[in-house]
Structure formats: C-alpha cells, structure tokens
Coordinates of C-alpha atoms in Angstrom, one line a residue:
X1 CA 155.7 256.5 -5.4
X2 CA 151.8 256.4 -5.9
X3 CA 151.5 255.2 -2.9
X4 CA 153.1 257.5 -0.7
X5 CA 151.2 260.2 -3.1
X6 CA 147.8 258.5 -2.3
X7 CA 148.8 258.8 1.4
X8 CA 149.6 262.3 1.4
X9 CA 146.0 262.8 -0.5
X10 CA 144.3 260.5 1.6
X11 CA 145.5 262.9 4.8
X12 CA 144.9 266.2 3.0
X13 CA 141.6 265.1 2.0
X14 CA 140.6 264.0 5.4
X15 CA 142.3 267.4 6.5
X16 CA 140.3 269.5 4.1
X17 CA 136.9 267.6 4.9
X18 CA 136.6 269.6 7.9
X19 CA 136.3 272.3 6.0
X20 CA 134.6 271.2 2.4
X21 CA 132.3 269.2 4.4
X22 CA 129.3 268.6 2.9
X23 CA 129.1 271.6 0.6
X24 CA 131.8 273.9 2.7
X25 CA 133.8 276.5 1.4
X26 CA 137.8 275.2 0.6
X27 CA 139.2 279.0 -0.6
X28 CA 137.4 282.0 -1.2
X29 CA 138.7 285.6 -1.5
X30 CA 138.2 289.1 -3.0
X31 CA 136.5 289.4 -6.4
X32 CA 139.7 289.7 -8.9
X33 CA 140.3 290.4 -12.8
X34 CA 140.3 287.1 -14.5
X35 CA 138.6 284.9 -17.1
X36 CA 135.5 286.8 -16.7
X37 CA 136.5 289.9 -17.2
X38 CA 137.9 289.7 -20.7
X39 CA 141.5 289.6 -19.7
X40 CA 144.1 287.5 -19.4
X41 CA 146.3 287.4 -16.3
X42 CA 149.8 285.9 -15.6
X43 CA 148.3 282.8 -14.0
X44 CA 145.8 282.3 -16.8
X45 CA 148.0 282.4 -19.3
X46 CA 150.5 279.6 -16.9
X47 CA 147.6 277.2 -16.6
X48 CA 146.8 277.5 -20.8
X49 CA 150.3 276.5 -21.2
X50 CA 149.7 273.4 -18.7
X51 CA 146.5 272.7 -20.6
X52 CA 148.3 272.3 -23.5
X53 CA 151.1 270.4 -22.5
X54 CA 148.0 268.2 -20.7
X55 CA 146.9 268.0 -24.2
X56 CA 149.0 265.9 -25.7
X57 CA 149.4 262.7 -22.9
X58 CA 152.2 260.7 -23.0
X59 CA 154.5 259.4 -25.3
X60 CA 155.3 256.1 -24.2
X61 CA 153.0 254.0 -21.1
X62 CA 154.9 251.8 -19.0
X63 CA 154.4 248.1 -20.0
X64 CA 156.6 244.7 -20.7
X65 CA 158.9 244.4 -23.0
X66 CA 160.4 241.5 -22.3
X67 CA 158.3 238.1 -22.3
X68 CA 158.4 234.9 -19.4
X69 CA 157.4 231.5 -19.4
X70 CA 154.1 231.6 -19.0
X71 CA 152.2 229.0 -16.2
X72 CA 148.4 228.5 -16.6
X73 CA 146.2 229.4 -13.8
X74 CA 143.0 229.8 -13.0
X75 CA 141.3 233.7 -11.6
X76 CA 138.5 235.0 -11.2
X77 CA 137.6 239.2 -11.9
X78 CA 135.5 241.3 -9.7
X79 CA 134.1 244.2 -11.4
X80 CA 132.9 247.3 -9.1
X81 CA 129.3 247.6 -10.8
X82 CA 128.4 247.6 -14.4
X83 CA 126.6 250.9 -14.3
X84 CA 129.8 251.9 -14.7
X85 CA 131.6 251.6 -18.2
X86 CA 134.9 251.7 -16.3
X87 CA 134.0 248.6 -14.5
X88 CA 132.2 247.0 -16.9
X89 CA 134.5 247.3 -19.7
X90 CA 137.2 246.3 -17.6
X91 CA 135.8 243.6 -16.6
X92 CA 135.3 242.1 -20.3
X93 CA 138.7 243.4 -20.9
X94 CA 140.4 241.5 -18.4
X95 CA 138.8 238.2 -19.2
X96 CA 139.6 238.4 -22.8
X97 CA 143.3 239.0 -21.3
X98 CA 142.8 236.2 -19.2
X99 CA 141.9 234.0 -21.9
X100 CA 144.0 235.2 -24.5
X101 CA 146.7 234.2 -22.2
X102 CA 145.7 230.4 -21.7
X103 CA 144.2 230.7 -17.6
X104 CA 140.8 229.5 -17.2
X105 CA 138.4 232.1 -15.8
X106 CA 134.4 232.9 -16.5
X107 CA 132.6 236.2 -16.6
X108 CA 133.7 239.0 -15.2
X109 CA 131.8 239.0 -11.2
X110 CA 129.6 242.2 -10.9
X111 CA 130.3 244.0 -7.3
X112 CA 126.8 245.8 -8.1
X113 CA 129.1 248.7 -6.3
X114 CA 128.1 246.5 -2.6
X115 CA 131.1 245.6 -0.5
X116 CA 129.3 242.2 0.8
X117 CA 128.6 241.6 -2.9
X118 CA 132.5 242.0 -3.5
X119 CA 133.3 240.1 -0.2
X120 CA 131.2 237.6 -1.3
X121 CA 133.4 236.5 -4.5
X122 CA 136.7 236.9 -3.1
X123 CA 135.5 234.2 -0.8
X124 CA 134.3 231.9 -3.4
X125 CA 137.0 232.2 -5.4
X126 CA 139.3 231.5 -2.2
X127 CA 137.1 228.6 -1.9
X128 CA 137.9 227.6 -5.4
X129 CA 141.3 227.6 -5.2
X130 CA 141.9 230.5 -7.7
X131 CA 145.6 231.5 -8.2
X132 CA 144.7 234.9 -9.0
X133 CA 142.0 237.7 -8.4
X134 CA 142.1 241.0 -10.7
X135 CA 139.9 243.9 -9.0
X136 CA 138.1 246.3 -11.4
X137 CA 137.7 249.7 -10.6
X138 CA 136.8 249.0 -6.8
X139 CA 138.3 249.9 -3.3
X140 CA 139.6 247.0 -1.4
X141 CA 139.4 249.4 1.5
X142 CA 135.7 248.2 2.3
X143 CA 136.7 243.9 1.1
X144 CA 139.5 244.0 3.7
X145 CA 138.6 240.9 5.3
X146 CA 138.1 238.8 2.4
X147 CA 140.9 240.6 0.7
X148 CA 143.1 239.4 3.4
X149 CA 141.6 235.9 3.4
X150 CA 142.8 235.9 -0.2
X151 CA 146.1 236.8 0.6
X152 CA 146.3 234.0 3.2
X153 CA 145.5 231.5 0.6
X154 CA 148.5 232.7 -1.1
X155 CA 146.2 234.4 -4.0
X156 CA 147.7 237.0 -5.8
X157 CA 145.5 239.6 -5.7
X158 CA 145.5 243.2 -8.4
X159 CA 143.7 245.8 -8.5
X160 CA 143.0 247.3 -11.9
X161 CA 142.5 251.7 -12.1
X162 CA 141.9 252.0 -8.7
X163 CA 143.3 252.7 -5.4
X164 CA 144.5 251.0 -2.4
X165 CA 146.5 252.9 -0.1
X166 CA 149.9 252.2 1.5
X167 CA 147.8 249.8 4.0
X168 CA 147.8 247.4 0.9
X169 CA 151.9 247.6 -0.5
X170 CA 153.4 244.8 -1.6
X171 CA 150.5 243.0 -1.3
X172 CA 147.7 244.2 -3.6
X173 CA 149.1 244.8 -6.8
X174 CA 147.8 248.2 -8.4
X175 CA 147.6 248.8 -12.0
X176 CA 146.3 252.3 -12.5
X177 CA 146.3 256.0 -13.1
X178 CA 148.0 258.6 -10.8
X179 CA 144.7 260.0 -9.8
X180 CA 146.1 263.2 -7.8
X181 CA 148.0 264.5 -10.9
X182 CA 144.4 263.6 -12.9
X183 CA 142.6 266.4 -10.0
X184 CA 146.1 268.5 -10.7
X185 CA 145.1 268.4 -14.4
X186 CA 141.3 269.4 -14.2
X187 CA 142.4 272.2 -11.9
X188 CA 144.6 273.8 -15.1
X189 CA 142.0 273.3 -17.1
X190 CA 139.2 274.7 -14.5
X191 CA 141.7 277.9 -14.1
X192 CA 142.8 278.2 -18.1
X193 CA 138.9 279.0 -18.5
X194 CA 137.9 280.6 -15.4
X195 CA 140.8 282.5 -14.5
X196 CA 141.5 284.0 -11.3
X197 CA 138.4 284.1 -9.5
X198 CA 137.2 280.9 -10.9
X199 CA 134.1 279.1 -8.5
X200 CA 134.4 276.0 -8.6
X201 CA 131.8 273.0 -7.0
X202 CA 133.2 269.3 -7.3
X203 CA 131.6 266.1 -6.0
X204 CA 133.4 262.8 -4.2
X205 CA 132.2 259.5 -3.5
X206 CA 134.2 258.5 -0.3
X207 CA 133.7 255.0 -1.0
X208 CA 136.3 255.1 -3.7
X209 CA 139.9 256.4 -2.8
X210 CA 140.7 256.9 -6.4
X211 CA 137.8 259.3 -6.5
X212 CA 138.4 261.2 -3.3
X213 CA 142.3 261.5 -4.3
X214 CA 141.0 263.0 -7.7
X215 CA 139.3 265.8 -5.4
X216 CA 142.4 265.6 -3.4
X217 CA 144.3 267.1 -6.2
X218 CA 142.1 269.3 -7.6
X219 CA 141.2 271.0 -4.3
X220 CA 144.9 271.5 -3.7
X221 CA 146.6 272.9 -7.1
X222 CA 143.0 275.3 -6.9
X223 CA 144.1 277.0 -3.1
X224 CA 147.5 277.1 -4.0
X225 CA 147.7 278.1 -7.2
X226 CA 144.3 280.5 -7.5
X227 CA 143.8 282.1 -4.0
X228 CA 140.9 283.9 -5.4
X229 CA 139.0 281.4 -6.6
X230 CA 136.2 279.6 -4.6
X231 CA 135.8 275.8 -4.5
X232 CA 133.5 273.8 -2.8
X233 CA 133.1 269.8 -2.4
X234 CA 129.9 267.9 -2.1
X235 CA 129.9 264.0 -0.9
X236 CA 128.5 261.7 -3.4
X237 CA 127.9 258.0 -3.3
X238 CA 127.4 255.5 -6.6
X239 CA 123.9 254.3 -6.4
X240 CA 122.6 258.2 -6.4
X241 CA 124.0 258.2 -10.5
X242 CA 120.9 256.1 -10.6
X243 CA 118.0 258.7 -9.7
X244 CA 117.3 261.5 -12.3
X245 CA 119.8 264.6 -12.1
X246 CA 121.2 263.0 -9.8
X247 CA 119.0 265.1 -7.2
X248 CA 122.2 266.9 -5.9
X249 CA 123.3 268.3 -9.1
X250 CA 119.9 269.4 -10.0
X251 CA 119.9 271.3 -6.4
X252 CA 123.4 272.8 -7.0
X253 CA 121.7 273.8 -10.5
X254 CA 118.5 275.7 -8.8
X255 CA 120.5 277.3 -6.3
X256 CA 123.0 278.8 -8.5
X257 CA 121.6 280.8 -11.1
X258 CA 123.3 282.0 -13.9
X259 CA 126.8 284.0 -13.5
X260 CA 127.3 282.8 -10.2
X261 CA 128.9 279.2 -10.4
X262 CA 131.8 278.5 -13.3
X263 CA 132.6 274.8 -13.1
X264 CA 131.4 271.5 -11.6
X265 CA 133.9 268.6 -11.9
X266 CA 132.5 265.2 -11.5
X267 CA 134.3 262.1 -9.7
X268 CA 134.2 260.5 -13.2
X269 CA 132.3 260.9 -16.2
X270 CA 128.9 259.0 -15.3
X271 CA 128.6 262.3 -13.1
X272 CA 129.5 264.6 -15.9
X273 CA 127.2 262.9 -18.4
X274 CA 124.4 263.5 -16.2
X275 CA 124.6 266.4 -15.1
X276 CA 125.5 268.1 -18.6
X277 CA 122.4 266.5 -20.1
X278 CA 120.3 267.8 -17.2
X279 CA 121.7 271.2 -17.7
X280 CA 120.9 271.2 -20.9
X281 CA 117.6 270.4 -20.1
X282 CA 117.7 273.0 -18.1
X283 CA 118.1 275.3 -21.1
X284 CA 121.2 276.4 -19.5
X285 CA 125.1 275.9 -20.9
X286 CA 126.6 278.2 -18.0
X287 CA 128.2 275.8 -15.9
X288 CA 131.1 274.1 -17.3
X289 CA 131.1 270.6 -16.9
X290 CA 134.3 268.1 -16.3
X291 CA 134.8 264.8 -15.2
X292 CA 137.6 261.8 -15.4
X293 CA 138.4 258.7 -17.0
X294 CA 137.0 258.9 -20.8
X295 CA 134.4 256.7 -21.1
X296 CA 132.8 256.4 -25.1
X297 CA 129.7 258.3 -24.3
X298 CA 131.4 261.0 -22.1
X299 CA 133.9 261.6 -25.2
X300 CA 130.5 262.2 -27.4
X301 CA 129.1 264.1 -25.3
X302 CA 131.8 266.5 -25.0
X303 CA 132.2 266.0 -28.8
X304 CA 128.4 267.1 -29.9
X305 CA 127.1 268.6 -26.8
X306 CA 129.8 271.2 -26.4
X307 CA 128.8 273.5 -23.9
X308 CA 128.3 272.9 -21.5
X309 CA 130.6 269.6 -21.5
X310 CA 133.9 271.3 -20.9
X311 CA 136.6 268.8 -20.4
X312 CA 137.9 265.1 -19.0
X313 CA 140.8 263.6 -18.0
X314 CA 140.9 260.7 -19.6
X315 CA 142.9 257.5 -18.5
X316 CA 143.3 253.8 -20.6
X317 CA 141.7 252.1 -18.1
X318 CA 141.1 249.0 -21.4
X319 CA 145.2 248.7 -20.8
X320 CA 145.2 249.0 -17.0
X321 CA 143.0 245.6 -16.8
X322 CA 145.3 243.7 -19.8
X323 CA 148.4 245.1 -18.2
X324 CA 147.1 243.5 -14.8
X325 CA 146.6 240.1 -16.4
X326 CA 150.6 240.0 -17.6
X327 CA 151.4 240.8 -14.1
X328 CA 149.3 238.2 -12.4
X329 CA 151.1 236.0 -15.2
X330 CA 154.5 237.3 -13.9
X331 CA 153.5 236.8 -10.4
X332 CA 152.5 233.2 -11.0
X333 CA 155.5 232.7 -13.3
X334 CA 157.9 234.4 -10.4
X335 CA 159.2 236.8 -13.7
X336 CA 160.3 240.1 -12.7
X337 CA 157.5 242.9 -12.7
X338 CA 158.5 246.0 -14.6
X339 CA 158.4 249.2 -13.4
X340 CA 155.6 252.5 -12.6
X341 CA 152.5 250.0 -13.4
X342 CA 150.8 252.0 -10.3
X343 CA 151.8 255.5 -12.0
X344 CA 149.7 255.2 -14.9
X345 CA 149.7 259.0 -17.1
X346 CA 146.4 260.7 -18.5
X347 CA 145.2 262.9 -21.2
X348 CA 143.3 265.9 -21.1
X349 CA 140.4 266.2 -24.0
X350 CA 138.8 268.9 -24.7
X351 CA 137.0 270.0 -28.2
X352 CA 140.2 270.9 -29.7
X353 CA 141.3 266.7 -29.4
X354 CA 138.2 264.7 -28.6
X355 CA 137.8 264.0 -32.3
X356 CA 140.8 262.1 -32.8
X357 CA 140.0 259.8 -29.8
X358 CA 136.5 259.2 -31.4
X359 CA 138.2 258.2 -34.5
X360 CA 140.3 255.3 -32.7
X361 CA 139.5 252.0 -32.7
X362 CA 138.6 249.7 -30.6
X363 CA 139.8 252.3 -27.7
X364 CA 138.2 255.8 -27.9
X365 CA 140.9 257.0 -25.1
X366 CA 144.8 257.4 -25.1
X367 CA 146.4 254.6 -24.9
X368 CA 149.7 252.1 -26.3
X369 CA 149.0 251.4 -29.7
X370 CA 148.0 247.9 -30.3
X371 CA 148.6 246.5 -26.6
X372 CA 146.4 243.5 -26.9
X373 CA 147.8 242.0 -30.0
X374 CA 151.6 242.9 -28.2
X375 CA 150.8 241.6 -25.4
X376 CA 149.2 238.4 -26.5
X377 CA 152.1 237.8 -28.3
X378 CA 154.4 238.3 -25.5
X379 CA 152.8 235.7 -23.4
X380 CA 153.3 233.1 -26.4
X381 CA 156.7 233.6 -27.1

C-alpha cells in the first residue's frame, strides 16, 4: 500500500515541480476571512478537529507477536549522515538490535549523506559476505548499483524510515513511516492555525524520497482542501543544514516581512531547529515553524522556545531500526514477516503534548511501549 502511495506522490510531486519550482507558486487566490481575521470558518474548525485526532497517534504499531528460531548472521548498517539525529540514532539503535539478537556486526557505517560514500559500504560488506544490510534513513535511489550488487549476492537488504519506491518491492525491505499522510498531517495543523488564506513556504531535499513525499502531501491536502491559501516549495539539499541560517531560510526571512508569510514547514526537524533559532535571532516569532520526525532537541525547542516553533510530526524512527533487525532475523530464518511494517503511523506534537514526550524514557517520541526489551525477548524464546 505504501508503495503504490509513494508512487502516486512521487508522480504528483514531479507534476507539481513544474509549477513549485524553485520557489513557485502551488495555489493562490483571493484574500478570504480566516485565521487572521479573528474568526473561525467551517474548514478551520474541520482541520482543529483533525489536529486533535492527529494528537493522540496511534493506539497499537504494527510489530511481531509471535517469535522464530532465530539463525545468527552477520550485517552490517549504513547510516545516511550523523548530522542527522535520525540517522545517527538509528544507526546505534540498530546495532544494539543487532547485537541484542546474537549477529555479529560493528559500528553503524556513516553515509556522510554521499551516495559514493553509501556505495562504497554496500560493496564492502558484499565483499564480506554479510547476510544482511539495514539502511538508515537514506534513499537507495542514488546506491542502485551497489544496492543491486547486494541483492545479487543474495543479501537481504532493509531499509529503516525511509523510502524506496515501487522500483525496489519485494526486494528492499522498508521499515518506516507513511510519509504522505505525515505532509497530510502538517497541512491540518498549518490550516487549524492559519485558516483559510493560510501562506504557506515549505522546503524539499530531492535527494530523499521520504522528504519529497512529505511535501508531496502537504502540497496536496493544502490545494484541495484550502483553495485560498498560498503555498510555495523551495529545493533543499542536506549539506546546506551545515552553513548558518541555512542561507535560504535567512533569505525567505528578509524578503518576507512581518504579516506576509504564516508558516514554513521543514523537510525534518534539523530544518526547523534552525530556522526557528534564526528567527528568533531575528527578534521575530511571526512565522510559524514545523518540521517532521521528533528528534530530542526539536521536541525542546518546541517545548521552551514556543513561538515561533509551532508543531512536528513526529515518527518512532528508534522502533523502525529494531523492528528492521527482527525482520532481517525473519528473512534469514525464512519465518513469516508480519504485516504494515512499511505503513508506519505518526503523532502530531504541539505545546498542548510535547511535555509528555519529554517526560519518556529512553524515547522522547511515540512509540510501543517497551519494544526493545519485547523484542529481545522474542528473539530468545
């Protein structure tokens, strides 16, 4: 099901880049009554009931239940760059998995967010004669070659919160989030606030298909949903995070004083973090800030810096890397897989919830309840 929903995306975002290229306009229309003028309209008042369903996240994540014989291994993980919590965390995560279910494996592999870096490892570990690789946070997309020269060396490969595309079914395994419904959820938010004549701006890094279907979705509930709202999309690409602002944000911020721009969402929160701080800097709070995933220090900020942090949609992306690890075991094992492990569910926080996320440990992000000690003790039974 992801897949054919990534696919869609993947279309309507090439579709819509014609027209939000660079910084184009996706929808614009007649000034309308809306968030900003005090009232409340019939769609504003649909999208705070969304929000709040949003809110709460799921009751149950899809997972085992059942356990398998387990047969030891050896894999090696590939993390996209550890600039990025997502990456980096999941990386560690996914070793401790690793280990905690008997394969051999060493430190998590840094991509350094370089597809020859990333090409690079696959092929060593082919030359190893790993049994399994587990992808963090990357695109295959740009590792095709080596990914394939994986898959010829009859290596299971997974890929852990990130995307593939239907190029990749049936043979790279995805563990992760529905990003479209994550864009669908920052759109509700975005017009619960804003209301009818919300103007948006959102950024993409086109090197990652989980972030472009995130824009995907939120580009697509925004025109259909709010005609009179405005949203625009700007390319981004990973090492920019780097430089102070980043530069584009702190353009976007020059050339839109205050009143005239409502939200920017972020590809993920390393985006948001930044550019919050530097509108603060700023001495401005005007522009609403969201972003996805939930890292720890995109949950404080939108904890203590509230405005103009507004919201993120936060995944488990600590579960998506251990849940990876029982599947490579199941693969290996040739134990049935269970079912919707590439249509992962999110939560959206925002200052009325952030708090109680802060307050869990080890995870500050929704998530199964005590999934490494459950799983662990599946894979001994």
């Amino acid at each position: 099901m992801t897949n054919r929903r990534i696919a869609a995306a993947a279309a309507s975002f090439a579709a819509l880049s014609a027209v939000l290229a660079g910084c184009g306009l996706g929808t614009a229309g007649d000034d309308s009554e809306g968030g900003s003028s005090g009232e409340v309209s019939e769609l504003q008042e649909t999208a705070q009931e969304r929000v709040e369903e949003l809110r709460q996240g799921p009751a149950t994540y899809p997972g085992p239940t059942e356990p398998f014989d387990v047969v030891l291994g050896k894999a090696v993980v590939i993390q996209c760059g550890s600039g990025a919590p997502i990456c980096k965390e999941g990386g560690d995560e996914a070793v401790a998995a690793l280990e905690a279910m008997g394969w051999e494996t060493g430190p998590a592999v840094d991509q350094q967010f370089s597809p020859q870096v990333g090409s690079a490892a696959i092929d060593r570990a082919v030359a190893d004669g790993v049994d399994g690789i587990i992808i963090i946070g990357s695109d295959v997309n740009p590792l095709k070659a080596a990914v394939n020269r994986a898959l010829d060396a009859d290596i299971a490969v997974l890929c852990a919160t990130c995307a593939s595309g239907p190029e990749w079914a049936g043979k790279v395994y995805d563990v992760t989030v529905n990003f479209y419904d994550q864009g669908v959820a920052a759109a509700w938010k975005v017009i619960s606030e804003a209301g009818d004549d919300a103007k948006v701006h959102g950024f993409r890094d086109l090197a990652f298909l989980s972030a472009t279907t995130r824009q995907v979705g939120l580009v697509e509930t925004i025109e259909q949903e709010c005609p009179d709202c405005e949203i625009e999309m700007e390319d981004f690409s990973a090492p920019e995070i780097a430089k102070p602002g980043p530069p584009q944000f702190s353009a976007l911020l020059a050339s839109n004083p205050q009143g005239t721009l409502d939200y920017v969402v972020g590809h993920y929160d390393g985006f948001a973090v930044a550019a919050a701080k530097t509108e603060k800097n700023a001495g401005r709070t005007d522009i609403k800030i969201g972003g996805y995933d939930g890292y720890t220090n995109g949950l404080e900020e939108l904890a203590s810096n509230n405005p103009p942090m507004d919201f993120i949609v936060a995944e488990a992306y600590n579960y998506h890397a251990w849940a990876a690890v029982d599947l490579l075991g199941r693969i290996k094992a040739g134990a049935p897989l269970w079912e919707d492990y590439d249509n992962m569910q999110s939560t959206l926080i925002d200052s009325t919830n952030v708090q109680q996320y802060l307050d869990q440990e080890p995870d500050h992000f929704p998530g199964p309840p005590n999934y490494r000690e459950n799983l662990t003790e599946l894979w001994q039974q």
